[in-house]
Every structure is written in structure tokens, then in C-alpha cells.
Short mmCIF file of N, CA and C in Angstrom, two decimals:
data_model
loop_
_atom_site.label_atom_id
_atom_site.label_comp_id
_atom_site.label_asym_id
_atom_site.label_seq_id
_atom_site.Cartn_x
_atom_site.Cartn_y
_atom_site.Cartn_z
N UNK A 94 140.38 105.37 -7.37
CA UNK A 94 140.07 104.32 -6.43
C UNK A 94 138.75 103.70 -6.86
N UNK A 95 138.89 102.19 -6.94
CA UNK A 95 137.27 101.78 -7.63
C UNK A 95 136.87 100.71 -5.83
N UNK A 96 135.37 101.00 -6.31
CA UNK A 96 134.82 100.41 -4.88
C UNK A 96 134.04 99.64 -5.62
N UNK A 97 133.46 98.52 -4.79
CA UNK A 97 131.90 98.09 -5.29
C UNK A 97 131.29 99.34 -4.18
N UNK A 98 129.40 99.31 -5.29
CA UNK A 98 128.94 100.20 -4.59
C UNK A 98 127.05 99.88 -4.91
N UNK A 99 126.93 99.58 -3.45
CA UNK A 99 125.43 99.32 -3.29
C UNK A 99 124.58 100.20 -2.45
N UNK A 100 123.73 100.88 -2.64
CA UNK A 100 122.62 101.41 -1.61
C UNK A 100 122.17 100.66 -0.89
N UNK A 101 122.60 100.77 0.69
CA UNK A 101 122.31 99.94 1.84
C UNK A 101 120.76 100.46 2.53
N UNK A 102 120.12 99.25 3.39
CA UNK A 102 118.89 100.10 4.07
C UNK A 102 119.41 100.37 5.64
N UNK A 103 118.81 101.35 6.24
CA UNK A 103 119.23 101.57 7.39
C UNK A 103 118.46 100.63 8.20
N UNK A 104 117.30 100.44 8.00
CA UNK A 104 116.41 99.88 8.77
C UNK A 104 116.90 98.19 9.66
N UNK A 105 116.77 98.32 10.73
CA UNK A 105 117.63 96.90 11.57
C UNK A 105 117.24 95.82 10.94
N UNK A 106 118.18 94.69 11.20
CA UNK A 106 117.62 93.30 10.82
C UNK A 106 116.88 92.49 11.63
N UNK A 107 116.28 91.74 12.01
CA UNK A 107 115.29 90.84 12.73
C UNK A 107 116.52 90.07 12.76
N UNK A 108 116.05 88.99 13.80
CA UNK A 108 116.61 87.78 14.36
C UNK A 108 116.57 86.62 12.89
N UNK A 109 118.11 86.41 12.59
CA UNK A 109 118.00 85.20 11.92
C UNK A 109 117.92 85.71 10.07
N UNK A 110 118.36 87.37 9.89
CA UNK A 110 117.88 87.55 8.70
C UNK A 110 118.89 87.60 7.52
N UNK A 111 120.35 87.65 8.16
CA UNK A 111 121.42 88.18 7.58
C UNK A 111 122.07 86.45 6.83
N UNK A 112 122.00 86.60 5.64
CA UNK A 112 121.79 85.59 4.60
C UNK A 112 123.55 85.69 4.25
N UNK A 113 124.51 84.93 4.10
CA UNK A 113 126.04 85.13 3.45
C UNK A 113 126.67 84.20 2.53
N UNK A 114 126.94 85.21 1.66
CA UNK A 114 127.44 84.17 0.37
C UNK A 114 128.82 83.71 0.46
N UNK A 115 129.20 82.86 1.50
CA UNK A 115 130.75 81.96 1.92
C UNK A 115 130.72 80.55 0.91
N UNK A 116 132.04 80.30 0.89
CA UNK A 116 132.12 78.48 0.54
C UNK A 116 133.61 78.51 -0.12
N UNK A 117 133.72 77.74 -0.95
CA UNK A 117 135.09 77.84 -0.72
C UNK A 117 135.76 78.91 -1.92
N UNK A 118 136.80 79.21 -0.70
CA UNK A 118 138.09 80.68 -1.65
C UNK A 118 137.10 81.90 -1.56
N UNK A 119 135.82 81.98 -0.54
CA UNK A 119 134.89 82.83 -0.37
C UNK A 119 134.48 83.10 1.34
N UNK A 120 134.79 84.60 1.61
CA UNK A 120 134.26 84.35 3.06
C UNK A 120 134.16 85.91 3.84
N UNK A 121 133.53 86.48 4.56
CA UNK A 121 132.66 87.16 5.08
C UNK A 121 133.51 87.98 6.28
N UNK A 122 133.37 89.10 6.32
CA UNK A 122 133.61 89.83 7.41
C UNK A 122 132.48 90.41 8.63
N UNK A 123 132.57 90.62 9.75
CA UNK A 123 131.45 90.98 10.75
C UNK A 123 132.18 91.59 11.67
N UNK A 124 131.61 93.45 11.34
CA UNK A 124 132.77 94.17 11.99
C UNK A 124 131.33 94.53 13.27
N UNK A 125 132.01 94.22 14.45
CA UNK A 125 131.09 95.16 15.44
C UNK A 125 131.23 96.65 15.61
N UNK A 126 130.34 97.01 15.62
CA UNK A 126 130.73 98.66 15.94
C UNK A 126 129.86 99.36 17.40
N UNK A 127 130.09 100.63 17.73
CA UNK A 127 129.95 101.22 18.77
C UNK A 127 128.25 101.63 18.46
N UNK A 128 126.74 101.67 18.83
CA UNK A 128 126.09 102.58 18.21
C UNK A 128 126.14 103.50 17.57
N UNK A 129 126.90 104.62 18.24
CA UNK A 129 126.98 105.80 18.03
C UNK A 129 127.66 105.69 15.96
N UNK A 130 128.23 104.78 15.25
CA UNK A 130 128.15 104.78 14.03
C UNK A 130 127.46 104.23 13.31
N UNK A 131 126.33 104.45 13.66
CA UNK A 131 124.54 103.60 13.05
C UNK A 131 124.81 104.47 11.73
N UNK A 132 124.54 104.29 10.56
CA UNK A 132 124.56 104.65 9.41
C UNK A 132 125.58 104.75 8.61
N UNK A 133 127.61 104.99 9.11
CA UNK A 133 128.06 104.66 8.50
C UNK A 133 128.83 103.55 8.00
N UNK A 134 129.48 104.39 6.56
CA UNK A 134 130.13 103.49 5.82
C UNK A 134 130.84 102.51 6.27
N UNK A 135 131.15 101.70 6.04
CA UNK A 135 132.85 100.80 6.90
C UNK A 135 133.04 100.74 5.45
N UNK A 136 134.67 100.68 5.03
CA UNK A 136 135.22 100.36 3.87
C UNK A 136 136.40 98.70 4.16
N UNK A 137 136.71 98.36 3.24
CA UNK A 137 137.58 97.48 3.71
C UNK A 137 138.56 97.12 2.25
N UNK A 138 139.72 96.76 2.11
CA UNK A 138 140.29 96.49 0.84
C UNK A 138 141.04 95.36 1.14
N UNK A 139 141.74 94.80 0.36
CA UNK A 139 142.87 93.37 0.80
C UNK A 139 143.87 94.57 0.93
N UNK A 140 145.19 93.84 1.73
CA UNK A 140 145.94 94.74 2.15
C UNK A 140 146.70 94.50 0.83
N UNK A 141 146.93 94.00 -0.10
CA UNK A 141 147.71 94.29 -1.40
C UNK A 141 147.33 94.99 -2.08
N UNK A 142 145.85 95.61 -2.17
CA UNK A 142 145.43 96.45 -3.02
C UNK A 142 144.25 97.26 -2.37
N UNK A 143 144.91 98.54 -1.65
CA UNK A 143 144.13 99.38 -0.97
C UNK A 143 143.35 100.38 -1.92
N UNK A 144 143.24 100.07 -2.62
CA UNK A 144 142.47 101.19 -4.01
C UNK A 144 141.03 100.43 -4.35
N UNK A 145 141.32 99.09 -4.27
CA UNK A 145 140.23 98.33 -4.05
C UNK A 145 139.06 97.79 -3.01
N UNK A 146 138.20 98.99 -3.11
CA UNK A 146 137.05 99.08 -1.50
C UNK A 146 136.33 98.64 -1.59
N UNK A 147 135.67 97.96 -0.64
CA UNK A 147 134.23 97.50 -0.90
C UNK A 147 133.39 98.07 0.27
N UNK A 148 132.24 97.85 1.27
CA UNK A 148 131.74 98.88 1.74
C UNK A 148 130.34 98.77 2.53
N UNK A 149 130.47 98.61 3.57
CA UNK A 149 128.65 98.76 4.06
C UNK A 149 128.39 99.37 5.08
N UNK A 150 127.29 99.56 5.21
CA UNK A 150 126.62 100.38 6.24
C UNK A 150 126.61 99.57 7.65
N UNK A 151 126.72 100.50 8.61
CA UNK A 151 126.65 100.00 10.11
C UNK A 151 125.14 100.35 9.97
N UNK A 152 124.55 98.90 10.58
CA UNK A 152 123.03 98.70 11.20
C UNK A 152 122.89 98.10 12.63
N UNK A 153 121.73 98.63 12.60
CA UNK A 153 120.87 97.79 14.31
C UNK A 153 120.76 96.51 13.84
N UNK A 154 121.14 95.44 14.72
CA UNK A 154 121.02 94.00 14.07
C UNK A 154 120.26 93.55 15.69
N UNK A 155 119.11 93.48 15.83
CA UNK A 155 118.54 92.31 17.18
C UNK A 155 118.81 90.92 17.37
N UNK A 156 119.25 90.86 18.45
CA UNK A 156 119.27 89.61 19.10
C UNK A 156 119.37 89.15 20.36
N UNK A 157 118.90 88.11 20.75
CA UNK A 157 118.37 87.74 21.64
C UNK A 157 118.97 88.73 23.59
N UNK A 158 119.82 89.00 23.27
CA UNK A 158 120.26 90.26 24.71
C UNK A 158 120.05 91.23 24.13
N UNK A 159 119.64 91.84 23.23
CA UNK A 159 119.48 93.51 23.23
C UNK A 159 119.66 93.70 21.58
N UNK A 160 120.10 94.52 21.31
CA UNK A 160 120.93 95.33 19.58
C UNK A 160 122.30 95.57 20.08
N UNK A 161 123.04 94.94 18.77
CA UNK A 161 124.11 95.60 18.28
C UNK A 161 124.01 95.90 17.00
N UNK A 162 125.26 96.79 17.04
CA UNK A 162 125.39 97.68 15.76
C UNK A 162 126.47 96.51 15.27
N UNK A 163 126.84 96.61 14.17
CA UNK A 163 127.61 95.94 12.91
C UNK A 163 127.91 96.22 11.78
N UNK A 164 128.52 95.27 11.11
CA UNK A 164 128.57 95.72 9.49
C UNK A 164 128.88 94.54 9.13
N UNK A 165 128.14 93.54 8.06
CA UNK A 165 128.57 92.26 7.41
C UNK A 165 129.24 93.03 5.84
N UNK A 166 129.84 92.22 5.95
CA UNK A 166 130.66 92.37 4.06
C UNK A 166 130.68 90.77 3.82
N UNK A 167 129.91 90.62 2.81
CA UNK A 167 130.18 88.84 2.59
C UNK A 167 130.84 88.85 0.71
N UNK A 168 130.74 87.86 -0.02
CA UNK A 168 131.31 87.46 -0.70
C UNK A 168 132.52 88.23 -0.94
N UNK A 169 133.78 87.95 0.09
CA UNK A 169 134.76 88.63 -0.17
C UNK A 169 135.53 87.14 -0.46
N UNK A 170 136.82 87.38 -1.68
CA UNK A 170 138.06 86.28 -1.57
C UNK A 170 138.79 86.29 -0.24
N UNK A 171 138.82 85.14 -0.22
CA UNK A 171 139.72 84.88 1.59
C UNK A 171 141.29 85.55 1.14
N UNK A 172 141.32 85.99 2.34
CA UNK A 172 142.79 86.49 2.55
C UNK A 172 142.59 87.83 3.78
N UNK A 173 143.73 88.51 3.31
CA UNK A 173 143.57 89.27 4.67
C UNK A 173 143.61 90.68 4.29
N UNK A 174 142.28 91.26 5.17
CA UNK A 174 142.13 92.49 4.77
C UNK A 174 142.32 93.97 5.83
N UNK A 175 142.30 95.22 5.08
CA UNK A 175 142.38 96.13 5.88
C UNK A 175 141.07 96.78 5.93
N UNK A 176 140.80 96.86 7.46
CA UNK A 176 139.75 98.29 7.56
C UNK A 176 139.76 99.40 7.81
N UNK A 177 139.25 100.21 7.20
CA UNK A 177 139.64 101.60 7.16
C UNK A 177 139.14 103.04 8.00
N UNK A 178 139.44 103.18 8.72
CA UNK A 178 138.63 104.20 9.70
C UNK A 178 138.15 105.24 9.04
N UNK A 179 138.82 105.66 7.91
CA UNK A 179 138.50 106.71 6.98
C UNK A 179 139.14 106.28 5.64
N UNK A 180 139.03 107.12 4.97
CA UNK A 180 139.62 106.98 3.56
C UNK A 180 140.85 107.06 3.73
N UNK A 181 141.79 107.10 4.54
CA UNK A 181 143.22 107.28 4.45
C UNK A 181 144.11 106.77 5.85
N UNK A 182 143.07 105.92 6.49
CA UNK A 182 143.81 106.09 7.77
C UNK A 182 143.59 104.40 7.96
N UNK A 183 144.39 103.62 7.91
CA UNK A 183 143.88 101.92 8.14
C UNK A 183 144.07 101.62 9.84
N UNK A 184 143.02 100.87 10.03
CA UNK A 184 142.60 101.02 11.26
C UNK A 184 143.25 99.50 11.47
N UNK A 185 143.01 98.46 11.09
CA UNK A 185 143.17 97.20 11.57
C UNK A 185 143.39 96.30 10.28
N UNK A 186 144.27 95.39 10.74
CA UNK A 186 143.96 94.18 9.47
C UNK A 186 143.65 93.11 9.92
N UNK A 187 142.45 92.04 8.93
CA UNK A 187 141.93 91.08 9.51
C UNK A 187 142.06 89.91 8.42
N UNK A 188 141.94 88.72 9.09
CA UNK A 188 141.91 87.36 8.26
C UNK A 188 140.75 87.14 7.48
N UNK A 189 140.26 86.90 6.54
CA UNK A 189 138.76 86.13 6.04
C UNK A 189 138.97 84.70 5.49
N UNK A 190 138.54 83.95 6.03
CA UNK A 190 138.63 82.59 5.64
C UNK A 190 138.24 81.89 4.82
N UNK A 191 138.57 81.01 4.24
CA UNK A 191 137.54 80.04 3.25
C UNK A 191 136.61 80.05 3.73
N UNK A 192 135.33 79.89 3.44
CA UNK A 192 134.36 79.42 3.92
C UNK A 192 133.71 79.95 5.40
N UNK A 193 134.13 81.13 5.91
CA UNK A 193 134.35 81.46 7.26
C UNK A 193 133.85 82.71 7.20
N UNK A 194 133.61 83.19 8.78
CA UNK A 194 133.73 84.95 8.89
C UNK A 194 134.68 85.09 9.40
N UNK A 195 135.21 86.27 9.47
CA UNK A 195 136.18 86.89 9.93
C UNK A 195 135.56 88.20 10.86
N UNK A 196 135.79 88.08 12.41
CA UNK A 196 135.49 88.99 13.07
C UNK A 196 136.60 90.04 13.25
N UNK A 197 135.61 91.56 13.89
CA UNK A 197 136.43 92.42 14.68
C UNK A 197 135.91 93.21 15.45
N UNK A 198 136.03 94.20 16.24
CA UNK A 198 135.54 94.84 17.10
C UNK A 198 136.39 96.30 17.22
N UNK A 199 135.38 97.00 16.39
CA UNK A 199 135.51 98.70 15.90
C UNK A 199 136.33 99.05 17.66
N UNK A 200 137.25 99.77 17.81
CA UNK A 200 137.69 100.52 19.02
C UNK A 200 136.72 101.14 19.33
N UNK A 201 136.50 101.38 20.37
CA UNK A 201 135.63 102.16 20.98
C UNK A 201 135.76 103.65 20.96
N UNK A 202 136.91 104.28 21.14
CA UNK A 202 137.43 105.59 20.99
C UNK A 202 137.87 105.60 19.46
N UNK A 203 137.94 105.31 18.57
CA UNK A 203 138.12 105.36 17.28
C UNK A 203 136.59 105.94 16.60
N UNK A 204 137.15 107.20 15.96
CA UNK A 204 135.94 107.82 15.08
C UNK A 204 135.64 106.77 13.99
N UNK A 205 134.96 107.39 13.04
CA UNK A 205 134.53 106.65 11.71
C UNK A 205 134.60 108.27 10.98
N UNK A 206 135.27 107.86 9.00
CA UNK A 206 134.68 108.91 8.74
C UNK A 206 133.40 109.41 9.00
N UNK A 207 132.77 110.85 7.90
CA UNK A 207 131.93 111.32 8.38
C UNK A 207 130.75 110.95 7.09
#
């Protein structure tokens, strides 16, 4: 299974900091998550090729009502992808658009791997 693979910081983002490389045949995912998965992974692949992961860390992101937790994945090819609750278990599939984000909202009772 090949992933991209970057060392993420845990540390939250400020208001206004989260920068995304969209435009066209290019576009961004923004998974919300529960606190309680502050540090991990989220994986995500196109649903034609689940061997192919890419990957970021859930952070504290501030804004203007309080913190949420999240996970951006940007320069992804538009189409439609799966997220993965674990390495083997696909949790949801989502759209990414040209030029667009593509939202979702982690279940609440749904673990994360570990």
C-alpha cells in the first residue's frame, strides 16, 4: 500500500491560517472530527484505488465560536473519495470538486484507528 507521507504539527491553527492548493481538476477535503481524535491520522484514497492513501492529522483549528477539531487534505484530483476509519474499514465516501472542498462530518460514535 503506498501513501503520501508528511510529518504533521499538532499545534492548532490561528484564525485565517489554513492556506489550499485547489483550481482546476484540483480540490480539497475538510473532514470535521469529534475532539476526542486530536492527533490522529485520517487516511483517505479515491474509491478506485484504495491502496492509494494520503493522510493528515486531526488538529485544534480556532474560530470565531470556540475550536474545532478537523483534518484538511488539499491538493487532491477531484473525484470521489473514501475515508477510512481504520486501515480496513471505509467509513464514508465523499465528492471533491474542481476547484472546491469537499466536506464531512466524522460520526460521532465512530472510533478512529489507534
Amino acid at each position: 500500500m503506498s501513501h503520501t507521507h508528511t510529518h504533521h504539527t499538532m499545534a492548532p491553527s490561528g484564525q485565517g491560517t489554513v492556506v489550499l492548493n485547489i483550481g482546476e481538476g484540483i480540490g480539497a477535503l475538510l473532514i470535521h472530527t469529534p475532539g476526542r481524535l486530536h492527533g490522529h491520522e485520517i487516511e483517505v484514497s479515491p474509491i478506485d484505488d484504495p491502496a492509494h492513501r494520503t493522510h493528515a492529522a486531526v488538529r485544534a483549528r480556532y474560530v470565531r465560536g470556540g475550536v474545532m477539531w478537523s483534518v484538511v487534505i488539499d491538493s487532491l484530483p477531484c473525484g470521489r473519495y473514501t475515508v477510512w476509519q481504520d486501515p480496513v474499514t471505509p467509513l464514508a465516501e465523499i465528492d471533491v470538486p474542481s476547484g472546491g472542498v469537499g466536506e464531512f462530518t466524522w460520526p460521532v460514535e465512530a472510533s478512529a484507528a489507534a
